[in-house]
XYZ file of C-alpha atoms in Angstrom:
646
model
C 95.036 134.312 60.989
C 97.573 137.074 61.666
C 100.950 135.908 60.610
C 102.731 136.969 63.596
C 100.435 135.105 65.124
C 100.521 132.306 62.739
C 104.234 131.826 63.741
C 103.256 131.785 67.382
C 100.536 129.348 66.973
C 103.329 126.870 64.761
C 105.965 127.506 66.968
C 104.094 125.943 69.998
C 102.957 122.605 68.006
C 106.306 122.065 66.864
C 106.923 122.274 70.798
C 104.227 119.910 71.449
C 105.526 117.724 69.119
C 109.116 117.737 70.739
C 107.880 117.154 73.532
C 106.230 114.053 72.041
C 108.561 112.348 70.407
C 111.375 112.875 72.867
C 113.435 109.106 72.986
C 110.527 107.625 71.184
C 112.057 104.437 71.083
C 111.994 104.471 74.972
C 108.525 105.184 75.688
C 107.554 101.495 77.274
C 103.791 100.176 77.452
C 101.854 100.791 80.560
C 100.005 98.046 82.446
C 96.676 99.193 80.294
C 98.080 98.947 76.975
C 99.600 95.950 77.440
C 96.126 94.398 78.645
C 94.414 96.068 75.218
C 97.383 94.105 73.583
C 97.355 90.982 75.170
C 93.047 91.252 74.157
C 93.896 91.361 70.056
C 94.767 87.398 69.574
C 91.320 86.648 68.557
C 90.376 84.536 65.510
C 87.062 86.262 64.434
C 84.804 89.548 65.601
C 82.993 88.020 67.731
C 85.476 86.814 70.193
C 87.180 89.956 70.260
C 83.859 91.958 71.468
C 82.886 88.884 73.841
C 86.383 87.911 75.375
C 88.286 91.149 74.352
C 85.699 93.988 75.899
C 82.560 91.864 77.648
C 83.976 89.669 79.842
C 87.831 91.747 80.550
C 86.970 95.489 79.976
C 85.181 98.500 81.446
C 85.509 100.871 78.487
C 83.262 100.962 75.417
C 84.863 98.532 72.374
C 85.706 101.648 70.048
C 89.383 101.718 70.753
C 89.702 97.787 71.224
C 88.978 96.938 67.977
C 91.056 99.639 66.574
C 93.813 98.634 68.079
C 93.168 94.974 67.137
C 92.987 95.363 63.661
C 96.084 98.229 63.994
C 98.511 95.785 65.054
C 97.489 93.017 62.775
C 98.127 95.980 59.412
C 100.860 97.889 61.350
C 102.897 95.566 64.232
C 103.405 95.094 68.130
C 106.140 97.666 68.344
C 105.542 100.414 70.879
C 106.592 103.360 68.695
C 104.123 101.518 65.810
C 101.088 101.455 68.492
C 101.611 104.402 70.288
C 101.698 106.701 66.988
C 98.156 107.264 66.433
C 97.584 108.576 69.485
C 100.653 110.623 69.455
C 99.072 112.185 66.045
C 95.706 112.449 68.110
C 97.840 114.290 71.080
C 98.953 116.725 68.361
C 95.609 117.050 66.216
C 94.152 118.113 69.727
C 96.491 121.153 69.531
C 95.574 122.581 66.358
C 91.816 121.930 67.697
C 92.139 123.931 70.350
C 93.065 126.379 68.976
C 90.243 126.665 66.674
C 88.130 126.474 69.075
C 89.615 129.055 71.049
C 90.013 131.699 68.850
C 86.709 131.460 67.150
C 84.750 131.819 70.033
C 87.237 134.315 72.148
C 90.363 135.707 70.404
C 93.873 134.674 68.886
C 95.648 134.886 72.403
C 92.563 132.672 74.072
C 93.629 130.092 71.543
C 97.463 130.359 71.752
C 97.129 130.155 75.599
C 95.295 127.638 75.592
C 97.892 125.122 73.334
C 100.363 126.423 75.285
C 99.406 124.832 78.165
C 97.819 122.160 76.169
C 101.385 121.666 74.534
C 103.751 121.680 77.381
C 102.211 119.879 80.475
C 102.196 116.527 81.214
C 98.461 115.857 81.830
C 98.173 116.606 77.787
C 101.867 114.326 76.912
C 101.601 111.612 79.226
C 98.034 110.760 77.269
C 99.692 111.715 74.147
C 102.281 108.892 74.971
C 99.311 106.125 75.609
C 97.287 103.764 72.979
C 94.290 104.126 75.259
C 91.396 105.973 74.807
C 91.859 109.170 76.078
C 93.750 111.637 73.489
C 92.239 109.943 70.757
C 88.658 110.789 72.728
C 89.626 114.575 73.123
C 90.491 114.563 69.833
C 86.925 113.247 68.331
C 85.548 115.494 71.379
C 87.015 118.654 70.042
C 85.997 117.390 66.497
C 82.551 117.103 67.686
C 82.302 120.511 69.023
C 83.559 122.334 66.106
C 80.880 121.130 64.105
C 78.337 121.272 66.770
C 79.265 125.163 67.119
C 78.704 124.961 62.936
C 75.383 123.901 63.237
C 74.155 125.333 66.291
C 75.496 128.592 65.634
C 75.474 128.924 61.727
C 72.848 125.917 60.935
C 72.375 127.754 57.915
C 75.388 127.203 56.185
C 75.955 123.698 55.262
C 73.732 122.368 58.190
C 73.367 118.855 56.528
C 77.094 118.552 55.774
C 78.436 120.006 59.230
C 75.150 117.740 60.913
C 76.741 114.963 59.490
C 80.354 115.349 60.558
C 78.491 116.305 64.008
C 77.274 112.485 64.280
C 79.896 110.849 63.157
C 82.095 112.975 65.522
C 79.533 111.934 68.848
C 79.237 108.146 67.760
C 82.875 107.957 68.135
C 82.909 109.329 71.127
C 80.415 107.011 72.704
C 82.575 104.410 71.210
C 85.559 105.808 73.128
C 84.788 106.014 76.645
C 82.242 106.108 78.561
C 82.965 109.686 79.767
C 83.468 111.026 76.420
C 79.882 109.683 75.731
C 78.731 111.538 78.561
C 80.712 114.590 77.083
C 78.896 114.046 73.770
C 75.450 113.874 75.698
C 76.415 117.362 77.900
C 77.460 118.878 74.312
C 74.080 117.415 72.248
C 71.986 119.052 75.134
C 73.660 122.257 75.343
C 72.359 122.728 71.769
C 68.983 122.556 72.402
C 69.241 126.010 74.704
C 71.197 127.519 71.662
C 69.741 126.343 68.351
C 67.490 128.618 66.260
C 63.878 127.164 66.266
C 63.724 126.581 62.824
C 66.337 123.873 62.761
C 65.364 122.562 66.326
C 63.496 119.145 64.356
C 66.595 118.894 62.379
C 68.907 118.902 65.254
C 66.748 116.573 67.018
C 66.940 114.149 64.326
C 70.494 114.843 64.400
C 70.867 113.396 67.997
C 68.458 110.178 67.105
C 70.920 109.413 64.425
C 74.027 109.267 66.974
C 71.442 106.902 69.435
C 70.877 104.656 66.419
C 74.715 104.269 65.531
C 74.778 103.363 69.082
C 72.345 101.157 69.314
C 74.732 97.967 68.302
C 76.804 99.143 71.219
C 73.790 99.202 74.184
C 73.768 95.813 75.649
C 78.052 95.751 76.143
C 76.948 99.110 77.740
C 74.382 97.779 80.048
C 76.291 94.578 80.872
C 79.346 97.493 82.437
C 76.942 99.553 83.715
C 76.074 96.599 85.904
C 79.111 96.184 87.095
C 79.420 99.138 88.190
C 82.985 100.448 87.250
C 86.556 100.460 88.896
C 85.592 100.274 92.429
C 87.423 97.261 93.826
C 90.637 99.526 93.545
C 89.897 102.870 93.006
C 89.098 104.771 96.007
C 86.204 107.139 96.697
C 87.219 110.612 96.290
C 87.618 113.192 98.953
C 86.877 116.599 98.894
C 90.047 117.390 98.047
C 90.156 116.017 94.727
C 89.347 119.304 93.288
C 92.610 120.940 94.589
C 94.802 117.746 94.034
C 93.543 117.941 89.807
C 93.951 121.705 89.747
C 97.891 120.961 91.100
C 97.977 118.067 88.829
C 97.627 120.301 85.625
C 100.071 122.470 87.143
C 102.943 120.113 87.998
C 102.014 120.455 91.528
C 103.931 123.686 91.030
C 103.006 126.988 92.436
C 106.062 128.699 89.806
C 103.546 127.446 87.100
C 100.560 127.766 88.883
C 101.282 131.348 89.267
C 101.461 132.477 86.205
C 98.056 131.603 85.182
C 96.324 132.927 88.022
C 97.826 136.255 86.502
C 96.792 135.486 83.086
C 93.307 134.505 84.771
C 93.071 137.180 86.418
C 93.411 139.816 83.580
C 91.392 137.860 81.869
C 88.068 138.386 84.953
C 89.234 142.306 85.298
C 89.238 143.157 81.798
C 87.588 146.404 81.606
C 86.622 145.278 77.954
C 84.088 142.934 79.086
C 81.382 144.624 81.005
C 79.063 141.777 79.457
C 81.618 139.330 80.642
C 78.830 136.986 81.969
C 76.678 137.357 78.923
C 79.219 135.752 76.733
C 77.523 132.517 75.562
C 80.856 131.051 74.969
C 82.731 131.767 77.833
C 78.939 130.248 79.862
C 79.221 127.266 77.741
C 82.806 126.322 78.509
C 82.146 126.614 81.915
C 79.195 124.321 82.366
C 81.437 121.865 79.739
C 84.161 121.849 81.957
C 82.391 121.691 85.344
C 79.802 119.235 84.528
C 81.491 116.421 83.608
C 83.530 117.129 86.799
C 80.962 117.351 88.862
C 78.742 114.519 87.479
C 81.490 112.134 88.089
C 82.584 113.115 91.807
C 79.145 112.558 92.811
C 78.838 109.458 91.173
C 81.863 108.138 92.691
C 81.214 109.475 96.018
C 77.873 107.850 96.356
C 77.089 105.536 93.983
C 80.677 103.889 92.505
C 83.931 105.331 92.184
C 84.868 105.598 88.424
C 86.449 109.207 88.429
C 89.768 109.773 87.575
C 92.139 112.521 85.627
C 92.055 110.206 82.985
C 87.880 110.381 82.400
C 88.139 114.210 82.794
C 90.350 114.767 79.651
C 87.806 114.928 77.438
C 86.496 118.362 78.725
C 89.883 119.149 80.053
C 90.882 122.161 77.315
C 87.473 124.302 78.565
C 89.063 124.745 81.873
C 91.767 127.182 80.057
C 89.242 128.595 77.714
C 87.307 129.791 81.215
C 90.213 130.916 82.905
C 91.427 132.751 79.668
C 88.444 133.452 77.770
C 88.171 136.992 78.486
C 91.707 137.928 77.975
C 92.662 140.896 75.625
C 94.022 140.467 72.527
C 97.251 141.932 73.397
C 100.248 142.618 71.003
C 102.541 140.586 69.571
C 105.221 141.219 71.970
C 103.345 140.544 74.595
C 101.851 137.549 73.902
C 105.858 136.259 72.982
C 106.787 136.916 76.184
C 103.974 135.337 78.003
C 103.936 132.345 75.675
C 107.415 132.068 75.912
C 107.635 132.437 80.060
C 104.715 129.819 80.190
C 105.930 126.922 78.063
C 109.439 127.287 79.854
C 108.008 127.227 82.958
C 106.190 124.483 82.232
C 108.813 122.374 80.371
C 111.359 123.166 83.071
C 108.998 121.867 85.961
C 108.115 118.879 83.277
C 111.544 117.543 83.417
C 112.464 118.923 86.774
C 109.862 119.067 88.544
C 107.838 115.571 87.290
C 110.844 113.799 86.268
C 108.641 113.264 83.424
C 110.571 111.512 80.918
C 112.497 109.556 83.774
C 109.864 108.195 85.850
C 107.542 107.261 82.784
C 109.847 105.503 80.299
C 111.296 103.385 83.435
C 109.175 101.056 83.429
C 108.816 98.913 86.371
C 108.000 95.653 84.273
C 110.699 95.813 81.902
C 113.445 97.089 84.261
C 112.799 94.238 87.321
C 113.569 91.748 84.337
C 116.851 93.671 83.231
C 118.122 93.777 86.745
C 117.170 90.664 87.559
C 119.039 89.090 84.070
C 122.152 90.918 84.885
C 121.882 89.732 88.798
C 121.951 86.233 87.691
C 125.193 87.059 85.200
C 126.932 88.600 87.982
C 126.241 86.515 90.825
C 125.069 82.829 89.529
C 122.572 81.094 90.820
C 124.653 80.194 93.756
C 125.108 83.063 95.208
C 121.712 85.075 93.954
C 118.002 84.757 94.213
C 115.782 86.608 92.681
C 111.589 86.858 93.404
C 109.264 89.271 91.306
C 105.958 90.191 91.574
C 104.753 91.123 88.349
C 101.961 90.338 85.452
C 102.731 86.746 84.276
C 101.813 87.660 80.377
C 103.983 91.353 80.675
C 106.818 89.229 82.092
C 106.818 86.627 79.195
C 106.746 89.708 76.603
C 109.795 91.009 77.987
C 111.770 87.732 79.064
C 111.385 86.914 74.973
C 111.982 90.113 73.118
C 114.641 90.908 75.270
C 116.309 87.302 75.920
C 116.334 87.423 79.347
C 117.335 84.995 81.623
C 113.848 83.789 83.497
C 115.954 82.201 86.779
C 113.696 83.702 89.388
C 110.967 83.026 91.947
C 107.284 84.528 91.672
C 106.120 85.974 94.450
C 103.046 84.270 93.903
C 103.869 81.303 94.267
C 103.928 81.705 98.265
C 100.599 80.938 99.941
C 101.183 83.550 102.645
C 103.694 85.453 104.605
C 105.231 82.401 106.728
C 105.885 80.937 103.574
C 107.844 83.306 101.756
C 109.799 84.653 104.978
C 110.727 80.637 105.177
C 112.349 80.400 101.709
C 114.057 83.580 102.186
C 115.077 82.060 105.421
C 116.451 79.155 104.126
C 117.781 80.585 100.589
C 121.155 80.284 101.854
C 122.692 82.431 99.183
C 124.366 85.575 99.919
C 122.403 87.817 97.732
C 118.949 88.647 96.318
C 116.453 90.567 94.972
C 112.851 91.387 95.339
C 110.907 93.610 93.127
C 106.989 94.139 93.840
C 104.751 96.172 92.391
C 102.760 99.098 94.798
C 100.693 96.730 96.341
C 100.652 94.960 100.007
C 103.720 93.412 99.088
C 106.112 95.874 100.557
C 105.543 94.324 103.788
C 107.718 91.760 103.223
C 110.953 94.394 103.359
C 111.352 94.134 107.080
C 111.060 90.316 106.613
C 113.490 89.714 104.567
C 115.684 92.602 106.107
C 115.846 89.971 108.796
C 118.031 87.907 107.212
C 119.729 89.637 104.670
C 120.132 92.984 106.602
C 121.926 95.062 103.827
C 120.437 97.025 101.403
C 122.487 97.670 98.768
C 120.127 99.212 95.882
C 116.443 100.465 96.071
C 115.486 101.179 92.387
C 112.199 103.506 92.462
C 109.509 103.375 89.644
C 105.944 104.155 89.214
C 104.175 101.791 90.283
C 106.703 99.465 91.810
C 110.067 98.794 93.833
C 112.784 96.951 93.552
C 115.452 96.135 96.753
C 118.440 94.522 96.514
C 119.469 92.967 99.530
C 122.905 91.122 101.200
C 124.009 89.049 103.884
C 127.164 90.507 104.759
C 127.822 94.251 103.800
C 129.663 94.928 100.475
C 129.122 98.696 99.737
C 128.433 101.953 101.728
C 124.914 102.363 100.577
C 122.119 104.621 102.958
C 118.871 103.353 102.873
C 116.965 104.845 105.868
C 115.619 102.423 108.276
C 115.569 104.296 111.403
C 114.701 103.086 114.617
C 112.363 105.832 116.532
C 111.594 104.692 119.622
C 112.603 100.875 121.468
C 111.806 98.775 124.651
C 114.617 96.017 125.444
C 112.523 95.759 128.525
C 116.424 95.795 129.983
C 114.655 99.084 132.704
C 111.747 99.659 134.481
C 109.959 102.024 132.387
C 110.044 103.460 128.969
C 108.980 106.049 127.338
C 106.055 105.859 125.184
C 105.579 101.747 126.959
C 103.215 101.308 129.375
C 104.523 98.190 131.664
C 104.478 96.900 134.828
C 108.005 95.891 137.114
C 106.193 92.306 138.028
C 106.200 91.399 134.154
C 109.671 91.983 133.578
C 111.490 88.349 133.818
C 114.883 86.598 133.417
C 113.599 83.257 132.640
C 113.999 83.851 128.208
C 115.432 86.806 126.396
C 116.203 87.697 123.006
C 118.724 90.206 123.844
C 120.227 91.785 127.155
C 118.940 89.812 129.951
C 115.299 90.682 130.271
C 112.029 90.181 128.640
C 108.489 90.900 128.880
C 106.346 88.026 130.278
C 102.419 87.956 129.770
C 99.766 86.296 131.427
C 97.391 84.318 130.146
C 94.598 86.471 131.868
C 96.187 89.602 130.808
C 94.378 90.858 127.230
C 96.527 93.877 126.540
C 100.564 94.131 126.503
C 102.642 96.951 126.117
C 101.523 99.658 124.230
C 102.975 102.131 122.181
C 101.943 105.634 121.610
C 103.418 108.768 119.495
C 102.660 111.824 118.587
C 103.759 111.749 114.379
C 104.579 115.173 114.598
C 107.455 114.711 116.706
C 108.892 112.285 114.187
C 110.329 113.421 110.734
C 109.749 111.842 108.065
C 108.653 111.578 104.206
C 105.478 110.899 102.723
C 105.988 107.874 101.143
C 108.114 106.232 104.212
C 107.093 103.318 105.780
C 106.639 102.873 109.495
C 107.729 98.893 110.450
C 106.560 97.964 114.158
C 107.879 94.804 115.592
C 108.992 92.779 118.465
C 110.715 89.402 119.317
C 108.137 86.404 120.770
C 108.804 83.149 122.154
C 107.551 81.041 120.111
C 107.294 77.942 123.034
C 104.444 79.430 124.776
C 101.870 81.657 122.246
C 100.259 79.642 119.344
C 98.070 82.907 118.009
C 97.830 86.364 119.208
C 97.846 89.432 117.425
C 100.048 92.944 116.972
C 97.987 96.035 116.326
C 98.626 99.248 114.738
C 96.598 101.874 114.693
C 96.612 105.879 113.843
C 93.956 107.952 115.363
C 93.286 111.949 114.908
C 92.467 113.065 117.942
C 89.246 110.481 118.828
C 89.069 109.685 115.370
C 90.351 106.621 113.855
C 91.644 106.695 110.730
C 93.573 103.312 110.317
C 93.253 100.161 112.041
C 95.705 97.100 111.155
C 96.750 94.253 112.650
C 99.338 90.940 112.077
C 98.645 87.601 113.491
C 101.637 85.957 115.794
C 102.107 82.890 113.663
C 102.765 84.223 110.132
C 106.323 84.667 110.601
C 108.783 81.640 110.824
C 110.549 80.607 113.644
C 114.543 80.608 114.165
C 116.437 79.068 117.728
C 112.131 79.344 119.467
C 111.986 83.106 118.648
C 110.218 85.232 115.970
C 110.348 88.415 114.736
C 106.509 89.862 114.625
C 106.206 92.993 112.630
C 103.670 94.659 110.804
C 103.962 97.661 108.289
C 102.505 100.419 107.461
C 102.640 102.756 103.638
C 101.999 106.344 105.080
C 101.385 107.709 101.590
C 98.334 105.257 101.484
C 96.600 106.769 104.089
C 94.809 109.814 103.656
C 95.450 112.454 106.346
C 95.295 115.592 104.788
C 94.092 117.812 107.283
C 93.848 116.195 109.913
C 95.833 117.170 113.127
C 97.632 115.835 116.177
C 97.985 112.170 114.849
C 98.909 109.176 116.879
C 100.558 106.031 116.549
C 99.416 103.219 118.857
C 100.961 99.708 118.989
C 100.151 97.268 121.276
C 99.988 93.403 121.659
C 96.480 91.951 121.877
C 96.293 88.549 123.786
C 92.915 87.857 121.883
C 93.989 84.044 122.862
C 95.077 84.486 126.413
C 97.953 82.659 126.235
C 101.078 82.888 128.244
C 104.232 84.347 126.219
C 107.716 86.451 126.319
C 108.013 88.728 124.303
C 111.359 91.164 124.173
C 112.453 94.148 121.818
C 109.421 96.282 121.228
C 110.751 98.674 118.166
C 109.586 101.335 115.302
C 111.303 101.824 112.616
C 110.754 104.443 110.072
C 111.818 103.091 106.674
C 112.111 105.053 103.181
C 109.914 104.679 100.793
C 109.358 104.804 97.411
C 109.018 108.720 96.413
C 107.859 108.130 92.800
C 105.672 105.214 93.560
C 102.514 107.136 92.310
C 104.899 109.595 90.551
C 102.795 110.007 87.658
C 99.640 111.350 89.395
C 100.588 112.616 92.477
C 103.326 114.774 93.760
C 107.066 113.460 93.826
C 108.775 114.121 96.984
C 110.966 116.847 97.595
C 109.803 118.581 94.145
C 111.913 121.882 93.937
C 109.079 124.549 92.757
């Protein structure tokens, strides 16, 4: 190694590891770890591989039984846990570099860990005890002996064939993508390898099957189930894009820079064989197959594919896009290091609000708030409800000594039932945090009787409101009304109604309301064009109206967005799951934009409308849409934060 070079190459893992270890203390547990945790209480082996991986988990029992007999050497901590992997995050570096220089040049490599150093795809995984550094790491292991013994098998080919298995086992044991890593690797070999070792290498793969062979039938038994797909959505066509902006901070000012490099690197007059390079042929088909292999899986078959599963082959994608680059001087490669890993650390912190958004954790910090709530306020005049993971809760109510005077959320059969206790609370604050679920639709609820919002705490993941009765501080929380029907005139825009409906008999406000018929199916519908409304990603759009509770036993309010003739969502809330105050309710029903996928699609609609499925006779009165703000970091960890500067 050149020594100028060998200072390069240092300087950016000591960045990497900076970038680590920043407020280690702080970095919390995520959902997953804590489930890998909560799975390491077992008496004996065999409960821990029947209860622990069998019968709770989807990934192979490698990293579960590390971590089980970890903690029981090392502690709970999350410093103690998370430190192997952090060591993994940073043994990954120096890999990568290997890699990357041997089979292109010194700047290849040093590109390569400096993107592998400074963005978040490569910390954030760093930061985890789950099974995805720690599987790049055995992944790049595997391929630097692999290259030994496909390339060279002459030297040491028993010693390096060894290392080679023991490398690919692991990596079945890891995850079930890094097995399939470990398969595209073992099969590239057989293109490669010189015939006279081609029996050896063969044996070389049966001996990685039969170190897997203990692991087969907890492999079958997931297989069977099929993978992730009761939350995780099928992809879309643009998940290729969305993953290339995800390595980039969803950042063209560090996108940029590497479509330069790239670019070089494809017109380098160097490389007339530029497609004959074995290497640079390899890494793609590495990178892209894996990809590719589990997008069409989880577009037909199950969906399973996330950025997560795609680490393992993550580091080709640079050695591609760079692999052709010029060995350029030593001033040159400064500045372009340099320019790259500030670009990317400035639009880590900026940008990603990486260090923010990750060590707040949701679980921890609904409990903190909730414990100083309670201090400040008393249980006369506070109520808190949470929505969280009963075992994550107890974790944190003990090691922190918190005070554990709240409602779940789950306790409440349905809707009518929590709006009711709300309702009838009586005190003149409280709280409800809720993770990213369907649970946000209680905000316009509970907005109904305590109508102040005096604190929305963001997180990944989850949301926390704090509401009052009367107002105590100037706090703006949009919750904008867009369009309304008192039914107090004729006509309206965006209503469709009749003058004979309009009646004096009831009202909720003014002195009109809307009366239906019992033979009449549809009421008064609402249409709007979205692009003639402003508003954020991640807002919420709240549709409601007052009914007269005397008349209507069940009926329903629909929303729906179309794209032109195509419908893209279809929702609906039935009359009688909200409570009833002085004969009216408030009906509502709500609507996460950011959960809807509508990238490019045009001209999108809004229709509301009231669906007398029952025909019943009923009044209803103040037809509204309100457009409230959301939560712009609730999926701030994968996809792009709102109002991101670069």
């Amino acid at each position: 190694m050149d020594k100028k070079d060998n200072y390069l190459f240092y300087s950016l893992i000591a960045i990497g590891i900076v970038l680590r270890f920043i407020s280690p203390f702080e970095i919390p547990f995520t959902h997953d770890e804590f489930s890998a945790l909560f799975r390491t209480y077992y008496d004996n082996f065999s409960d821990l591989i029947a209860k622990g991986v069998i019968e709770t988990d989807v990934h192979p029992a490698g990293v579960q039984v590390f971590i089980h007999y970890y903690v029981m050497l090392f502690g709970r901590s999350e410093l103690i846990v998370k430190l192997p992997f952090i060591f993994f995050g940073i043994g990954t570096l120096i890999l990568v570099y290997i890699i990357g220089k041997k089979w292109f040049n010194p700047f290849t490599g040093l590109l390569a860990v400096a993107y592998c150093a400074s963005i978040q795809y490569t910390i954030i995984f760093s930061q985890m005890a789950r099974p995805y550094i720690s599987g790049l790491f055995f992944a790049l292991a595997m391929v630097y002996y692999w290259d030994k013994i496909v390339f060279k098998p002459e030297d040491k080919f028993f010693k390096h064939s060894a290392l080679f298995v023991l490398f690919s086992a692991i990596c079945a044991y890891n995850h079930h993508f890094s097995l399939l890593f470990a398969a595209i690797v073992g099969l590239t070999g057989l293109f490669f390898i010189n015939k006279k070792f081609y029996v050896k290498y063969l044996i070389s793969g049966a001996m990685i099957f039969v170190l897997y062979i203990p692991h087969l039938s907890i492999f079958f038994h997931q297989l069977n189930i099929g993978g992730v797909g009761n939350w995780l959505p099928k992809p879309t066509y643009n998940f290729f894009l969305e993953y290339v902006m995800y390595i980039f901070h969803f950042s063209y000012f560090a996108l940029i820079p590497a479509l330069f490099i790239s670019l070089l690197s494809f017109i380098n007059p160097l490389k007339e064989k530029f497609f004959r390079n074995k290497y640079w042929i390899i890494a793609v088909l590495w990178f892209l197959t894996p990809l590719t292999i589990g997008f069409l899986y989880s577009y037909y078959v199950n969906p399973v594919i996330q950025y997560s599963g795609l680490l393992f082959s993550f580091p080709f994608f640079f050695l591609v896009i760079f692999g052709n680059i010029k060995n350029y001087n030593f001033p040159i490669k400064f500045i372009t290091l340099i320019t790259i890993v500030g670009i990317n650390i400035f639009t880590l912190v900026v940008n990603r609000n990486h260090y923010q958004v990750f060590y707040n954790s949701f679980f921890k910090d609904a409990l903190v708030q909730n414990d100083k709530n309670y201090r400040e306020f008393g249980n006369q005049e506070y109520t808190g409800i949470i929505e969280s993971f009963e075992d994550i809760t107890n974790h944190y109510l003990k090691t922190l000594n918190l005070d554990s005077t709240f409602t779940w959320y789950s306790n409440f059969p349905n809707k009518k039932a929590f709006l009711e206790f709300v309702r009838d609370s009586g005190k003149g604050n409280l709280s409800f945090s809720f993770l990213h679920g369907s649970a946000h639709t209680m905000v316009p609820g509970i907005m109904e009787y305590y109508p102040q919002v005096l604190e929305r705490r963001d997180y990944d993941g989850g949301t926390s409101y704090f509401f009052a009765k009367n107002k105590l501080v100037n706090k703006s929380i949009r919750n904008d009304i867009i369009i309304s029907n008192d039914f107090e005139n004729t006509l309206n825009s965006g209503f469709g109604q009749a003058l004979e409906n309009l009646t004096d008999i009831v009202s909720y406000s003014g002195k009109q309301s809307f009366f239906m018929a019992s033979e009449q199916e549809w009421g008064p519908t609402l249409e709007i064009a979205l692009d003639s409304v402003i508003f954020g990603q991640y807002d919420c759009f709240d549709v409601s109206f007052r009914l007269y509770q005397n008349y209507i036993k069940q009926g329903l309010l629909v929303v729906q967005l179309k794209s032109e003739d195509t419908l893209i969502y279809w929702g609906a809330s039935e009359v009688n799951e909200f409570p009833v105050t002085n004969n009216w309710s408030k009906v509502y029903h709500s609507i996460k934009f950011s959960d809807i996928d509508t990238k490019g699609l045009k001209n999108i609609k809004l229709s509301a409308f009231i669906w007398n499925k029952y025909q019943n006779e009923f009044f209803i009165d103040d037809f509204q849409v309100h457009i409230r703000e959301g939560n712009p970091i609730i999926y701030g960890l994968h996809k792009k934060i709102k109002n991101e500067l670069f």
